[in-house]
Tab-separated table of C-alpha atoms and ligand atoms in Angstrom:
chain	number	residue	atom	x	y	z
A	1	UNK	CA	-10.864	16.352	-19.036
A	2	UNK	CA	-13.386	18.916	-17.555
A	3	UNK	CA	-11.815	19.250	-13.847
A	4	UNK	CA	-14.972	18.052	-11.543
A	5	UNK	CA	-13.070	18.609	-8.945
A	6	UNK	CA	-12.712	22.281	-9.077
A	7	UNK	CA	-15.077	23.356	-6.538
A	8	UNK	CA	-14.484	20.644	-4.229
A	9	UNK	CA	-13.435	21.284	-0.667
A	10	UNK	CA	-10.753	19.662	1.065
A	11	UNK	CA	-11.035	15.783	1.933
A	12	UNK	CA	-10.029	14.409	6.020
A	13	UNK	CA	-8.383	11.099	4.740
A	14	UNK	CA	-8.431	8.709	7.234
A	15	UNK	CA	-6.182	5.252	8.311
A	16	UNK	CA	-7.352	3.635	11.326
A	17	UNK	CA	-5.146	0.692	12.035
A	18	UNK	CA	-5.485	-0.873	15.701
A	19	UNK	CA	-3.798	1.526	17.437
A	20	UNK	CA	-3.107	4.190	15.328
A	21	UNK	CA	-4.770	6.350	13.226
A	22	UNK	CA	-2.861	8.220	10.250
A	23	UNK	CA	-4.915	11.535	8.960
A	24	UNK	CA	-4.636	14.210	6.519
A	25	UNK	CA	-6.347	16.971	4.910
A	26	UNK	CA	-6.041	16.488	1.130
A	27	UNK	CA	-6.697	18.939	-1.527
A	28	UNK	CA	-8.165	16.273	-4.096
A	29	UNK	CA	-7.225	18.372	-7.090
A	30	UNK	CA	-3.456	18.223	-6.783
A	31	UNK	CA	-2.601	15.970	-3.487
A	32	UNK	CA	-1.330	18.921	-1.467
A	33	UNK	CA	-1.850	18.239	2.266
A	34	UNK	CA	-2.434	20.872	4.370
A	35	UNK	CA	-2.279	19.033	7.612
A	36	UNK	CA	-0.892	15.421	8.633
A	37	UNK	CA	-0.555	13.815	11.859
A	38	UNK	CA	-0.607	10.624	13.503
A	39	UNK	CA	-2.745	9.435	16.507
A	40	UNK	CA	-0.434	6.386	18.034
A	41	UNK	CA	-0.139	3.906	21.122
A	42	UNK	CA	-3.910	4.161	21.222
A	43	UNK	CA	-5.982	2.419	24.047
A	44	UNK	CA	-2.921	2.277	25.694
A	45	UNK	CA	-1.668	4.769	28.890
A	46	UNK	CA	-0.224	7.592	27.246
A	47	UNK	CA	-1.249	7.924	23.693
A	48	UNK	CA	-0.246	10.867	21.638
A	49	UNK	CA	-1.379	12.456	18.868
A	50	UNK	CA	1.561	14.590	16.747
A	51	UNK	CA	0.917	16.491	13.240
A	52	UNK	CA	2.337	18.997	10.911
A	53	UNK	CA	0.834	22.170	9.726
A	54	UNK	CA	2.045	24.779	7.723
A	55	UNK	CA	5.670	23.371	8.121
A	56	UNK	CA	5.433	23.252	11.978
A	57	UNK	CA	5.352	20.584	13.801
A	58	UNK	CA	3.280	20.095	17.068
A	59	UNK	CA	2.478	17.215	19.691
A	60	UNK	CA	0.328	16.281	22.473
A	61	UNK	CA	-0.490	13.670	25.075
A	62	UNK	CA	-4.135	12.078	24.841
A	63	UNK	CA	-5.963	11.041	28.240
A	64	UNK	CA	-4.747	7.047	29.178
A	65	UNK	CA	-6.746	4.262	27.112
A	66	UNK	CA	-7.838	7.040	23.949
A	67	UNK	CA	-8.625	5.690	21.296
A	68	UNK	CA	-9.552	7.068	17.480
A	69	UNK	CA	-12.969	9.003	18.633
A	70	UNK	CA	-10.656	10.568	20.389
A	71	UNK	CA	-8.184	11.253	18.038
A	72	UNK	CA	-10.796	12.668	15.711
A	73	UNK	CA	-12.260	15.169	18.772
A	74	UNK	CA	-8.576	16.657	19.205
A	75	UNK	CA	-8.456	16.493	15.367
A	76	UNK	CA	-11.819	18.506	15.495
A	77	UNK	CA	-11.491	20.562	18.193
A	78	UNK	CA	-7.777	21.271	18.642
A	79	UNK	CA	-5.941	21.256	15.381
A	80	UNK	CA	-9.167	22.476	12.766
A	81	UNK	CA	-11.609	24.631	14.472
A	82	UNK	CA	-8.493	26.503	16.039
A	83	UNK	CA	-8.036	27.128	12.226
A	84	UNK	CA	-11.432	27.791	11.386
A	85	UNK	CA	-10.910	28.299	7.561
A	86	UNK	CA	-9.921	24.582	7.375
A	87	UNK	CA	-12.924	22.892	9.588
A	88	UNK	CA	-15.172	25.101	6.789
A	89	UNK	CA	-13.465	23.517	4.074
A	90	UNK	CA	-13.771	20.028	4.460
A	91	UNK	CA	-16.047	18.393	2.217
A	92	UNK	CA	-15.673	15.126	2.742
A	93	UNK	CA	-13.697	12.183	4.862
A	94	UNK	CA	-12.178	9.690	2.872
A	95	UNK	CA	-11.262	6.054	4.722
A	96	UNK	CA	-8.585	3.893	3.426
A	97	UNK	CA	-10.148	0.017	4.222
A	98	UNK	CA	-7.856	-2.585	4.021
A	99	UNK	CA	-10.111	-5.315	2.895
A	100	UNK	CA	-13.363	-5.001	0.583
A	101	UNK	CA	-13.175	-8.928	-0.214
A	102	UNK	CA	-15.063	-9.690	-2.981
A	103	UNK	CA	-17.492	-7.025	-2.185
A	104	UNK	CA	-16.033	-3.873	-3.527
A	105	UNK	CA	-14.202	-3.337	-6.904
A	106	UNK	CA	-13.997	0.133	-6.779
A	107	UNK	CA	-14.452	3.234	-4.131
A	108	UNK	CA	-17.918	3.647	-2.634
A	109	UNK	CA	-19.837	6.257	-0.617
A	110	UNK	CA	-20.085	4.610	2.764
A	111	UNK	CA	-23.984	3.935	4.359
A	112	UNK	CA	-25.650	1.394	6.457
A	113	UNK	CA	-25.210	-1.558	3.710
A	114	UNK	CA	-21.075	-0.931	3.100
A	115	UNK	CA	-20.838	-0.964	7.042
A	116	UNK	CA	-22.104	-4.348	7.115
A	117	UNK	CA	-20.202	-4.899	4.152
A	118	UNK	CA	-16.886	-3.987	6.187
A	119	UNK	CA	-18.349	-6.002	9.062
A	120	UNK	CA	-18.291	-9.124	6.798
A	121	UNK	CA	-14.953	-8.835	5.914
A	122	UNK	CA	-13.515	-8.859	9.685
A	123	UNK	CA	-12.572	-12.198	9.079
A	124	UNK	CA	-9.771	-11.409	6.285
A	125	UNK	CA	-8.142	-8.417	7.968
A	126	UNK	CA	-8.824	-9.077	11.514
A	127	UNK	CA	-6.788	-6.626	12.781
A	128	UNK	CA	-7.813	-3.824	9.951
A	129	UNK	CA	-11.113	-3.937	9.519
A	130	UNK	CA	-12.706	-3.536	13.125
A	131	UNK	CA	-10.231	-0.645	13.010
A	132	UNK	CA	-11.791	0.962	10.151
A	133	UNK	CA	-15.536	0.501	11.221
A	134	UNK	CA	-14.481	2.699	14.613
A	135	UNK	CA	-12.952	5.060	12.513
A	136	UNK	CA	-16.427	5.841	10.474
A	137	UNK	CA	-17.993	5.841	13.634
A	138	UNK	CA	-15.846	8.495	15.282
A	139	UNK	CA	-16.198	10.355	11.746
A	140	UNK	CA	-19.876	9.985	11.846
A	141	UNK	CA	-20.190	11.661	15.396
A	142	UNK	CA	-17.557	14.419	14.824
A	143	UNK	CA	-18.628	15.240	11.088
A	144	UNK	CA	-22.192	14.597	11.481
A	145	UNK	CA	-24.005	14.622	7.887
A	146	UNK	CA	-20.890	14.826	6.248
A	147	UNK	CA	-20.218	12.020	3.242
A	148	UNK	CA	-17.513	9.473	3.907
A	149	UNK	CA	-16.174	7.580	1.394
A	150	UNK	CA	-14.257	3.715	1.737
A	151	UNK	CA	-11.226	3.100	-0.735
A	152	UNK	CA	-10.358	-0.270	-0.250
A	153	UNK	CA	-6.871	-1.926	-0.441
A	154	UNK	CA	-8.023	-4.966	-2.345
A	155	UNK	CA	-10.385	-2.961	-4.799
A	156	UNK	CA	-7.852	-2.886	-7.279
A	157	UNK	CA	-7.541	-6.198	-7.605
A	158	UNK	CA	-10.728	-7.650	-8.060
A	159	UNK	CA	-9.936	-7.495	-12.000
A	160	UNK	CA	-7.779	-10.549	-11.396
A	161	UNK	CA	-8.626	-13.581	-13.418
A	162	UNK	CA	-9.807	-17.159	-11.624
A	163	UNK	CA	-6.874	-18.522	-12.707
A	164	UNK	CA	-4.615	-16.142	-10.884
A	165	UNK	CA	-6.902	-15.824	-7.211
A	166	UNK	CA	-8.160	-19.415	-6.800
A	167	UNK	CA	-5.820	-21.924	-5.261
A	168	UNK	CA	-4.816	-25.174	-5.716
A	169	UNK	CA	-7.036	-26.387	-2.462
A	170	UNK	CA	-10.490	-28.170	-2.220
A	171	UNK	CA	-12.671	-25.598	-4.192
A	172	UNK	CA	-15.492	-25.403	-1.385
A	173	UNK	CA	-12.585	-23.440	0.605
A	174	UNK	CA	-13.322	-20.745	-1.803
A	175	UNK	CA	-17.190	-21.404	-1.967
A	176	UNK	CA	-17.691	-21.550	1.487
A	177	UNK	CA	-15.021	-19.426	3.543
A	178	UNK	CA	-13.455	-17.061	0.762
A	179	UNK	CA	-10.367	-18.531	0.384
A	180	UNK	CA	-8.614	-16.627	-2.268
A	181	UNK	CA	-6.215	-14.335	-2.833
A	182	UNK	CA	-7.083	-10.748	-2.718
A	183	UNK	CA	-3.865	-9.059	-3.022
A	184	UNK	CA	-3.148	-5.657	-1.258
A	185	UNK	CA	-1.860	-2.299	-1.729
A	186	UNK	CA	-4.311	-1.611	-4.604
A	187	UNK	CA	-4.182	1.859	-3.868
A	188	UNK	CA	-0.556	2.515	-4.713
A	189	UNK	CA	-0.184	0.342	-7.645
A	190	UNK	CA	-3.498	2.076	-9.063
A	191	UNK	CA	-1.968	5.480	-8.559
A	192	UNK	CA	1.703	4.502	-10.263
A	193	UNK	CA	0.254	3.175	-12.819
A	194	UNK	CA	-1.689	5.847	-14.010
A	195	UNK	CA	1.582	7.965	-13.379
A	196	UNK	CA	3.318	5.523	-15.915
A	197	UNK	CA	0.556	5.757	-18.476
A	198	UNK	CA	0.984	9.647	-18.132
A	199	UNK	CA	5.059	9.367	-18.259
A	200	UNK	CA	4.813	7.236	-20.894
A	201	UNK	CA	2.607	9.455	-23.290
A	202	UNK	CA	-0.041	6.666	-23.218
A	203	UNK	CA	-4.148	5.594	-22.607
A	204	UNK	CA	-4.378	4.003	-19.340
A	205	UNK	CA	-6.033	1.231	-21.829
A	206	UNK	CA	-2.608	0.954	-23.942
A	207	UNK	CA	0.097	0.170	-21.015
A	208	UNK	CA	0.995	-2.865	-19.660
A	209	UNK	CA	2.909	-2.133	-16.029
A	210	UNK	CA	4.630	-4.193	-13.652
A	211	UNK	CA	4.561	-2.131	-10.487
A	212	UNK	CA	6.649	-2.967	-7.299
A	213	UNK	CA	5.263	-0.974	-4.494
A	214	UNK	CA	8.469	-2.054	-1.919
A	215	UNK	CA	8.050	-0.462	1.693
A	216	UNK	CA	8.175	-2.921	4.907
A	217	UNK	CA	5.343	-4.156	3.340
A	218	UNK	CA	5.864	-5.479	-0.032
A	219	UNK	CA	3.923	-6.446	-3.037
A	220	UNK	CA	4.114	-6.548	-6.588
A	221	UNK	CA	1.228	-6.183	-9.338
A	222	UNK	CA	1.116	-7.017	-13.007
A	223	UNK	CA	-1.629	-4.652	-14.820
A	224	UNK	CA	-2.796	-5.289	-17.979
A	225	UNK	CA	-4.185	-2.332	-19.829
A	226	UNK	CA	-4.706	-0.352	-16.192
A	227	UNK	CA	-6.064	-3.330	-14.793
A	228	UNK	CA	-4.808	-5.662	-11.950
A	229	UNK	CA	-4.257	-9.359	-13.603
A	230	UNK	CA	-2.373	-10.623	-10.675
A	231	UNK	CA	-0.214	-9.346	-8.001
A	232	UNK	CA	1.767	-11.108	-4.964
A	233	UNK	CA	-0.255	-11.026	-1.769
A	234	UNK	CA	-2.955	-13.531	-1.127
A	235	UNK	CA	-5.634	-14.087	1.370
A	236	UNK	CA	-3.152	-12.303	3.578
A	237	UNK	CA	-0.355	-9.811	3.462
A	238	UNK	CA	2.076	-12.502	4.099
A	239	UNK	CA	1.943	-14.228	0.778
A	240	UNK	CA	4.402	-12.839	-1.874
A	241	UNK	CA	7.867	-10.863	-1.846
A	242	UNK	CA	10.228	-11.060	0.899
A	243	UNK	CA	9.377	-7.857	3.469
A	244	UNK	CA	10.407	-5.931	6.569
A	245	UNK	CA	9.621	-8.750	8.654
A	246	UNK	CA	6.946	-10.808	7.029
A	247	UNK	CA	8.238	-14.176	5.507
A	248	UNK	CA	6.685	-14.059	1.604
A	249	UNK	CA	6.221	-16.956	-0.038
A	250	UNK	CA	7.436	-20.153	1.834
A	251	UNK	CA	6.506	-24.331	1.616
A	252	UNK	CA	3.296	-24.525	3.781
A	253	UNK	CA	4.672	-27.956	4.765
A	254	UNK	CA	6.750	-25.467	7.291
A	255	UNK	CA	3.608	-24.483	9.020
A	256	UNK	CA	2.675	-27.987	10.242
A	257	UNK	CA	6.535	-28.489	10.728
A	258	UNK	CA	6.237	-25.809	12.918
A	259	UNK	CA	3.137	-26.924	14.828
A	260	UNK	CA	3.817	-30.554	14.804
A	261	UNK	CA	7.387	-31.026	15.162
A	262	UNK	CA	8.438	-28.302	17.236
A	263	UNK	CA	5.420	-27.698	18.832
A	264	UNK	CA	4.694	-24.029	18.340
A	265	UNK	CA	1.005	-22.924	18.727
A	266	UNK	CA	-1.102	-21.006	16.533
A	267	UNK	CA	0.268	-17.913	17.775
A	268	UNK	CA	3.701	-18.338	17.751
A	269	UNK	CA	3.393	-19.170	13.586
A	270	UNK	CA	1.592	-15.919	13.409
A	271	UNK	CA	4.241	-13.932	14.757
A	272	UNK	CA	7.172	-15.827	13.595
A	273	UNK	CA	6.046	-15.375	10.427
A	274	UNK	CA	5.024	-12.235	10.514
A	275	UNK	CA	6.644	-10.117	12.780
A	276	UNK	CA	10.309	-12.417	12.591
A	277	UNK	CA	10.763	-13.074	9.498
A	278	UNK	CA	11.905	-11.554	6.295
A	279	UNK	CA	15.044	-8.675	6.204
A	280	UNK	CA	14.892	-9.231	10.185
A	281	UNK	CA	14.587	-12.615	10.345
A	282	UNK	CA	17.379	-13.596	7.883
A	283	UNK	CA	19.675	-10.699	9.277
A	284	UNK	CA	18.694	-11.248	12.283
A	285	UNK	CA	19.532	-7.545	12.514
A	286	UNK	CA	17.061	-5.451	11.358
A	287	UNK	CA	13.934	-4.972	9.101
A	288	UNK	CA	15.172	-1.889	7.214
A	289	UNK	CA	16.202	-1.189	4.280
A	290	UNK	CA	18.848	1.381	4.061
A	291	UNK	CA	20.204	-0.096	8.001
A	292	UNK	CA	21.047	-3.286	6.038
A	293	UNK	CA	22.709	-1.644	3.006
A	294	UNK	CA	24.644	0.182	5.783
A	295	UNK	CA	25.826	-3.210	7.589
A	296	UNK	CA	26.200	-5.050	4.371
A	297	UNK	CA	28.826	-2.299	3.221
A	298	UNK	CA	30.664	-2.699	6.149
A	299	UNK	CA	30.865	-6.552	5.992
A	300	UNK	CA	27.760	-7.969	8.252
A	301	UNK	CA	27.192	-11.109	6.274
A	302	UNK	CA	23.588	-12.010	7.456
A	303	UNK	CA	22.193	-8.253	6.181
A	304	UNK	CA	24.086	-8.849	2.609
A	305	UNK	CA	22.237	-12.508	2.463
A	306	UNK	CA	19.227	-10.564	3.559
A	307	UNK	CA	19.522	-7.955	0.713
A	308	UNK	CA	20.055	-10.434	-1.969
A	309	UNK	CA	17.370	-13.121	-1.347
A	310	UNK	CA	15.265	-9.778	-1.108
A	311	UNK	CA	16.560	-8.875	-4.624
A	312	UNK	CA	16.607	-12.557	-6.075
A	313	UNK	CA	13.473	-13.252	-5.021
A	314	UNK	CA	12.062	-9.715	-6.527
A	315	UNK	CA	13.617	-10.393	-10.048
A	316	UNK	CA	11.689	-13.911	-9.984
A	317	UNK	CA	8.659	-12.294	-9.318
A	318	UNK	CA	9.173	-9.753	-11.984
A	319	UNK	CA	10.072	-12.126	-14.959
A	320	UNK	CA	6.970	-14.438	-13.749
A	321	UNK	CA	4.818	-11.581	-14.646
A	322	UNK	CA	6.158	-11.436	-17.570
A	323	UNK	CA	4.494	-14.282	-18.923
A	324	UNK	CA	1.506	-12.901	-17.052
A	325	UNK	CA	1.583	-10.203	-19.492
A	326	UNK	CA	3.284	-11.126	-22.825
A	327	UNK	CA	4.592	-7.456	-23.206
A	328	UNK	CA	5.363	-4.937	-20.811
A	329	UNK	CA	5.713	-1.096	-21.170
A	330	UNK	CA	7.827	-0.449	-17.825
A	331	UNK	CA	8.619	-1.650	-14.541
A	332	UNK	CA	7.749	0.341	-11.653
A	333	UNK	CA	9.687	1.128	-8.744
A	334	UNK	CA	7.656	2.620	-5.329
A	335	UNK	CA	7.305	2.688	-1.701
A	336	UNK	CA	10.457	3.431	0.546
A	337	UNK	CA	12.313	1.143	-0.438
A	338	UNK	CA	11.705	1.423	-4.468
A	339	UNK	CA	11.797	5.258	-4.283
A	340	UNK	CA	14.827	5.577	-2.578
A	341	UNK	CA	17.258	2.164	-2.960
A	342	UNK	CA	19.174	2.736	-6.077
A	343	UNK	CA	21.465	-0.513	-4.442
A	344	UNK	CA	17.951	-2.784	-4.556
A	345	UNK	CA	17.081	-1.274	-8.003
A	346	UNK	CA	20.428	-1.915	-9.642
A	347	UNK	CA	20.743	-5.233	-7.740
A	348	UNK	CA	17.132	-6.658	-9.146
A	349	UNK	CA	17.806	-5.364	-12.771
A	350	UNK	CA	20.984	-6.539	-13.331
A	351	UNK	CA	19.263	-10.185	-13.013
A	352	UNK	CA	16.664	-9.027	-15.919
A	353	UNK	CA	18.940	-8.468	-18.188
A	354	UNK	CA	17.723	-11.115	-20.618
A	355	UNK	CA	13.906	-9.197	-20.602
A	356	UNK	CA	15.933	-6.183	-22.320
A	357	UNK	CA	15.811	-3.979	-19.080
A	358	UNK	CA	18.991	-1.671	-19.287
A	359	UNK	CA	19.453	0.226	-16.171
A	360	UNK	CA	21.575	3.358	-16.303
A	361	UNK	CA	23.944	4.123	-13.217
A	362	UNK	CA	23.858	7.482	-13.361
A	363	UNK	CA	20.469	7.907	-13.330
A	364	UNK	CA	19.613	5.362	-10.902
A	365	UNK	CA	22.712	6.505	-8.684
A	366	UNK	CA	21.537	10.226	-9.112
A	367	UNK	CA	17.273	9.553	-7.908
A	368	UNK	CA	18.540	8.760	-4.588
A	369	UNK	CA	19.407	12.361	-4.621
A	370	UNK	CA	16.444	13.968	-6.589
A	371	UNK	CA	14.002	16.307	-5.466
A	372	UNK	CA	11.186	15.185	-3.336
A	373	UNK	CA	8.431	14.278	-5.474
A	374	UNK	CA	10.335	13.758	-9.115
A	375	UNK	CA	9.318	11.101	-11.051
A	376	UNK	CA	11.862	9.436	-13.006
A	377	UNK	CA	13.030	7.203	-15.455
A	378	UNK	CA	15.983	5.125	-14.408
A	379	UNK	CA	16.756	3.163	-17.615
A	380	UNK	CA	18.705	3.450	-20.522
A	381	UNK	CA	17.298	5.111	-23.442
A	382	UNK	CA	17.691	1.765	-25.152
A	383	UNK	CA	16.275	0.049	-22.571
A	384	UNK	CA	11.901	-1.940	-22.995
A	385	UNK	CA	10.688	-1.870	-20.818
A	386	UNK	CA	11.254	1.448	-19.559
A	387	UNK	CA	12.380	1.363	-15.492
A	388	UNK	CA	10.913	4.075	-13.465
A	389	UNK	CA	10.760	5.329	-9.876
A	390	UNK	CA	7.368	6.884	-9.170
A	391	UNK	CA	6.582	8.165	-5.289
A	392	UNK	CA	3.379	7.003	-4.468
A	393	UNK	CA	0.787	8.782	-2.944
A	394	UNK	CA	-2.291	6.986	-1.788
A	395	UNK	CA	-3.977	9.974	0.364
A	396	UNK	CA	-4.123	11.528	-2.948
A	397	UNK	CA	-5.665	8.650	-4.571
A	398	UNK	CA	-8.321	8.432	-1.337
A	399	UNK	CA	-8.819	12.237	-1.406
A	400	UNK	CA	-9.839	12.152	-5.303
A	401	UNK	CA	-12.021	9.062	-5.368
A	402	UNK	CA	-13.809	10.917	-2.357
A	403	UNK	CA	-14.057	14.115	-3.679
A	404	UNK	CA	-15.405	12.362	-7.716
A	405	UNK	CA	-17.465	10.345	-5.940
A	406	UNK	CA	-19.167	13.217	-3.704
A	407	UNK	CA	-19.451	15.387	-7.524
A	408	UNK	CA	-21.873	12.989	-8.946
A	409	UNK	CA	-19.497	10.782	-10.504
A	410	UNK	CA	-20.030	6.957	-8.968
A	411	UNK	CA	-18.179	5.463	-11.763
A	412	UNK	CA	-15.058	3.263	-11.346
A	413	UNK	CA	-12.582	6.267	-9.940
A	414	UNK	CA	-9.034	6.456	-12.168
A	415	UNK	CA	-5.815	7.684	-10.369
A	416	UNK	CA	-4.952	11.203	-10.860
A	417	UNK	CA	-2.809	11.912	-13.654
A	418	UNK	CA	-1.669	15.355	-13.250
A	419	UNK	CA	1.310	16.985	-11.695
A	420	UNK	CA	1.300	18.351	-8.101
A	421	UNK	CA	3.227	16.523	-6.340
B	501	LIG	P1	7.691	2.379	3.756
B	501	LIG	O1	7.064	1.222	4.485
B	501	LIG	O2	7.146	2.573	2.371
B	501	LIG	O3	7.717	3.635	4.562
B	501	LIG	O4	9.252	1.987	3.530
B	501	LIG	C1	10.112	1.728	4.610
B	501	LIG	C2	11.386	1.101	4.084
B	501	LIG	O5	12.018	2.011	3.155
B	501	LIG	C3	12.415	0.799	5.173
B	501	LIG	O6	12.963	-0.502	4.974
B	501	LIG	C4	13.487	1.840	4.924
B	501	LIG	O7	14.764	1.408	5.328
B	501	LIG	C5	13.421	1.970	3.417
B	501	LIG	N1	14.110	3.168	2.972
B	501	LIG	C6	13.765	4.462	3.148
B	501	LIG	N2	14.726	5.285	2.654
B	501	LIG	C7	15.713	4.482	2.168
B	501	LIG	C8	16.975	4.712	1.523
B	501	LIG	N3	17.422	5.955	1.290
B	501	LIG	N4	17.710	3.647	1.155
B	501	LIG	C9	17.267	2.385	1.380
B	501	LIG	N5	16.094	2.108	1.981
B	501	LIG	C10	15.318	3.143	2.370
């Protein structure tokens, strides 16, 4: 492929969530960053911003209440101009957006009309999207004339079929208010399954990939010749796979339960079933991972039922998308808990058995000890589909589609493919 990207500059990616705002500078052409920080507890009294450069780390204290303009001025003025060479070489800013609704299916230089665009969608990712829109605006001021580019969680997706993003509700819910499902972290299962297509010797057009991107938030996608055919989360991030604390799929008859019966209000639900559910809720001791394998080893009962409706629940999700797909080339493992749990690998594939997936202990035992970065295959020779563990890398993803898009090249953006990381 003739590299488009060789002359490009750096890219600033950007992720604004409501009180924190995640940035990098990304060298699109092999996903190197050469700076990363995090602006947190923002509008609140003492926010901070910290970052990484050059393998130091550094921190500071922002004035009380400052929020991401803010963030991006210290970003400007502090961390790049005082390293003039990188202010220079930015060349773009590149915006992850949670939600695109139906709007966007692929990455898209940002003007008036995809503002308003964003704008619309405020009513699917409340918390996200008004996020977002003050993050172009502080880019806007500090980068003035500079392009930005959105890459939207839910672009990925919009490839789903009817049949797998309408539900079974009064149709005029869709029509009239967008009720579908969208499905999230687009981004990631994009980028791993390009990886896969790459691993596996194969077109992007010739693999079919289940990928299970498995963090404290958790979804899973089935893609059908590179493209999204259905994946886990809904309308909201809540649908799906069990997560960190977020509930996955349960009866709705529990909602009005909830509200009737026991008289919680609308906000209560919310955060019960958001921020008290899942690992933490059934544990009742924490939402991570690896402090739950801990526990469970040394007898706590409610993280081992935690761990294994987590893994039960995962293996149903991954045979059900395998009548999604008919055949399937490999399952992917990604996020921090897919990259780095060989206990929650081996304890979903030994349930899959029966779909021919042969894990192999050493190999699986060994990636929780491989280099940062490798990309490997955790099955059996013998094993189809193949089982591999692929670290994923969205600010790469964001950086590229910015850095194609500013090149001349508006066409749907792949996933890198090669090495770097
Ligand atoms: P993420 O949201 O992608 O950063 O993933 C966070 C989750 O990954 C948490 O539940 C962590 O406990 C989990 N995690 C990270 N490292 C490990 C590990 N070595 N073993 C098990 N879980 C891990």
């Amino acid at each position: 492929m003739p590299d488009k990207l060789a002359n490009s500059g750096q890219v600033l990616v950007l992720n604004c969530g409501s009180s924190s705002l995640k940035f990098a500078l990304i060298d699109p052409r092999n996903g190197n960053a050469s700076l990363s920080g995090l602006g947190d507890a923002l509008g609140h009294s003492a926010p901070t911003v910290s970052w990484k450069i050059g393998g130091d780390k550094h921190s500071a204290t922002l004035k009380e209440g400052a929020k991401h303009t803010e963030v991006i001025e210290f970003v400007v003025t502090n961390i790049l101009a005082a390293q003039g060479a990188l202010l220079q070489d930015v060349s773009a800013i590149g915006h992850r957006i949670v939600h695109g609704g139906e709007k966007f299916s692929h990455s898209v230089r940002i003007n008036d009309q995809v503002i308003r665009a964003i704008q619309d969608c405020v009513a699917l990712a409340p918390l996200h999207n008004p996020a977002h829109l003050q993050g172009i605006e502080a880019a806007t001021k500090a980068f003035p004339g500079l392009p930005q580019i959105a890459v939207f969680d839910t672009a990925f997706h919009q490839t789903m079929p009817r049949q797998a993003y309408i539900y079974a509700l009064p149709y005029e819910l869709y029509e009239e208010h967008g009720i579908r499902r969208y499905g999230m972290h687009g981004t990631s299962h994009r980028f791993v399954a390009e990886r896969a297509a790459a691993i596996l010797g194969k077109a992007r057009a010739d693999v079919n990939i289940i990928s299970a991107h498995l963090g404290n938030g958790a979804s899973i996608a089935a893609i059908q010749a590179g493209k999204s055919v259905d994946t886990s989360m809904g309308l909201t991030p809540m649908e799906g796979l069990v997560m960190g604390t977020r509930c996955g799929d349960i009866d709705p008859g529990i909602l009005l339960h909830l509200g009737v019966r026991l008289d919680y209000c609308a906000k209560e639900i919310n955060d019960l079933l958001n921020k008290k559910s899942g690992l933490l809720g059934i544990s009742q001791l924490s939402n991570d991972c690896r402090a739950l394998e801990q526990a469970a080893a040394e007898g706590h009962r409610g993280a081992q039922l935690a761990l294994d409706i987590f893994c039960y629940r995962l293996a149903k999700y991954i045979a059900s998308y395998h009548a999604v797909l008919s055949m399937v080339d490999a399952l992917v493992f990604t996020g921090g808990i897919g990259e780095n749990s060989s206990w929650i690998r081996e304890n979903v594939l030994k349930r899959l058995r029966g779909l021919g997936y042969q894990i192999n202990q050493v190999r699986n035992l060994e990636m929780r000890f491989g280099a940062e970065g490798a990309i490997e295959d955790v099955s059996d020779d013998s094993s189809s589909p193949k089982v591999l563990v692929i670290p994923t890398n969205e600010e790469w993803v964001i950086a590229r589609d910015a850095a194609q898009i500013i090149n001349g090249d508006d066409s749907p953006v792949p996933a890198p493919l090669a090495g770097g990381d």
